[in-house]
XYZ file of C-alpha atoms in Angstrom:
186
model
C -0.370 -0.303 -0.642
C 1.069 3.348 -0.421
C 0.313 6.439 1.073
C -0.221 9.900 -0.732
C 1.090 12.993 1.670
C -0.905 15.308 2.411
C -2.650 14.757 5.887
C -7.198 14.843 5.200
C -9.909 15.248 7.298
C -12.159 12.828 7.258
C -14.904 15.264 4.714
C -11.978 15.461 2.171
C -10.906 12.677 2.486
C -14.067 11.394 1.630
C -15.158 14.150 -0.904
C -12.050 12.913 -2.518
C -12.987 8.965 -2.682
C -16.253 9.949 -4.292
C -15.182 11.108 -7.235
C -11.688 8.229 -7.700
C -11.336 5.508 -9.823
C -9.138 3.309 -7.903
C -9.900 2.300 -3.767
C -8.440 3.838 -1.453
C -7.929 3.222 2.370
C -8.096 5.410 4.770
C -6.773 6.567 9.228
C -6.892 9.318 10.800
C -6.033 11.503 8.396
C -3.311 9.130 5.972
C -4.780 7.961 2.592
C -3.629 4.702 1.218
C -3.769 2.801 -2.245
C -5.289 -0.184 -2.381
C -3.395 -2.586 -4.589
C -5.638 -5.074 -7.023
C -6.712 -9.293 -6.314
C -5.075 -12.463 -8.350
C -7.653 -14.038 -9.416
C -8.216 -17.544 -6.662
C -7.698 -13.745 -4.888
C -11.289 -12.903 -7.205
C -12.438 -16.684 -7.283
C -12.550 -17.400 -2.758
C -14.250 -13.858 -2.654
C -16.600 -14.358 -5.651
C -17.222 -18.021 -3.956
C -18.368 -16.062 -0.313
C -20.954 -13.149 -1.678
C -22.651 -16.640 -3.799
C -23.039 -18.749 -0.865
C -23.476 -16.104 1.530
C -25.872 -13.777 -0.029
C -28.275 -17.028 -1.156
C -27.916 -17.419 2.530
C -29.032 -14.589 3.978
C -31.745 -13.818 0.717
C -34.879 -12.794 3.395
C -33.885 -12.113 6.858
C -32.304 -9.039 7.712
C -28.812 -9.129 7.397
C -27.215 -7.414 4.096
C -23.882 -8.815 2.022
C -21.867 -6.319 1.493
C -18.466 -7.207 -1.112
C -15.638 -5.097 -1.530
C -17.068 -1.125 -2.665
C -19.453 -1.071 0.418
C -16.334 0.960 3.167
C -16.873 -0.008 6.369
C -16.169 2.996 9.089
C -14.342 2.595 12.166
C -15.924 6.177 14.173
C -13.709 5.734 17.038
C -10.098 5.381 14.924
C -11.195 7.813 12.541
C -11.244 4.855 9.851
C -11.784 3.812 7.066
C -11.322 0.890 5.068
C -12.809 -1.586 2.006
C -12.933 -5.385 3.957
C -13.909 -7.662 0.931
C -16.582 -8.551 2.385
C -18.919 -7.726 5.057
C -22.096 -8.036 6.870
C -24.619 -6.370 8.830
C -27.793 -7.193 10.506
C -27.775 -3.464 12.412
C -31.342 -1.664 11.128
C -28.537 2.311 12.099
C -26.809 0.940 9.103
C -29.411 1.337 6.903
C -29.674 4.719 7.023
C -25.546 5.199 5.517
C -25.666 4.444 1.118
C -22.441 4.952 1.338
C -20.451 3.075 4.473
C -21.751 0.860 7.102
C -20.779 1.539 11.029
C -21.739 -2.146 12.879
C -20.975 -4.615 11.160
C -21.382 -8.496 12.406
C -19.083 -10.235 9.975
C -15.917 -8.960 8.711
C -14.728 -11.258 5.924
C -10.624 -10.786 4.211
C -9.266 -13.019 1.779
C -5.409 -12.984 2.186
C -2.895 -11.512 -0.115
C 0.821 -11.551 0.253
C 0.859 -7.665 0.256
C -2.536 -7.299 2.863
C -2.007 -10.223 5.132
C 0.057 -9.095 8.128
C -2.115 -5.701 7.995
C -4.943 -7.947 7.968
C -4.154 -9.715 11.158
C -2.359 -7.238 12.471
C -3.007 -3.500 12.575
C -6.626 -4.285 10.705
C -7.205 -6.826 13.411
C -6.904 -4.434 16.142
C -8.639 -1.644 14.240
C -11.551 -4.325 14.058
C -11.509 -5.969 17.312
C -13.198 -2.309 18.554
C -16.159 -2.687 16.913
C -18.575 -3.605 19.070
C -21.078 -4.927 16.875
C -18.109 -7.273 15.495
C -18.548 -10.657 15.827
C -16.465 -12.167 13.851
C -13.742 -12.379 11.737
C -12.294 -14.188 9.186
C -9.009 -15.240 7.318
C -8.860 -16.861 4.035
C -5.851 -18.820 2.539
C -5.695 -17.808 -1.983
C -3.088 -20.199 -1.153
C -4.401 -23.366 0.422
C -8.173 -24.639 2.009
C -7.575 -22.739 5.199
C -10.068 -20.768 7.003
C -9.207 -18.657 10.506
C -12.219 -17.457 11.905
C -12.046 -14.864 15.343
C -15.378 -15.224 17.655
C -15.772 -12.894 19.832
C -16.044 -14.832 23.320
C -16.615 -12.253 25.237
C -13.832 -9.785 26.194
C -11.404 -12.372 24.360
C -11.477 -13.493 20.808
C -11.043 -17.468 19.716
C -9.541 -18.802 17.026
C -10.440 -21.692 15.169
C -8.693 -22.738 11.648
C -11.465 -24.823 9.310
C -9.030 -26.955 6.681
C -9.811 -29.235 4.166
C -13.028 -31.826 3.819
C -14.288 -29.103 7.242
C -17.042 -26.946 7.396
C -16.791 -23.620 8.470
C -18.951 -22.081 11.054
C -20.064 -18.715 10.776
C -21.796 -18.622 14.199
C -22.268 -14.845 13.571
C -25.222 -15.393 10.214
C -25.841 -19.560 12.054
C -24.486 -20.967 8.254
C -22.196 -23.347 8.028
C -19.804 -23.715 4.551
C -18.263 -26.593 2.963
C -14.462 -25.439 2.950
C -14.204 -27.273 -0.244
C -17.473 -24.473 -1.346
C -15.561 -21.811 -0.298
C -12.435 -23.277 -2.744
C -14.269 -24.284 -6.070
C -12.424 -23.616 -9.094
C -9.934 -21.782 -7.314
C -5.800 -23.632 -9.031
C -3.329 -23.406 -6.059
C -0.966 -24.198 -8.465
C -0.797 -20.520 -10.085
């Protein structure tokens, strides 16, 4: 990620970002360009989008892909998670960003893995509505689900032939379905 060397207020960022062709994240005054995704990353994200969209159809929860901004107001941050789900009525009021996700999913890439595991996860933990944070490998069948248990975060890892459980939206997904059509040899 490359930072734009200028301090922006959140309002300046939002106005500027709405005029950009590429996406940029905002962290307390600094703007960072977001890199493109690999084919495996896109395949995994697409599979999860289809699975979760079908599961949530007709419910009060809504799935948003990576084009929806997530605002962490307490930290003065705007991120673009790969996928987020919100079931909170307050998120229906704002059409440009969401504040109250129950589930965030990031598909790991070489350029983002350290940030997704580190500073982003630390920021995401401050969101009171967040129940699960999911990290999905694009290099092997491996899904890590961090689940909030009162004030602690518990990790459950799923691998080949296992069923991934997302308690926040009450779904079980065969890991093979998440990785359908993904070619690990490329």
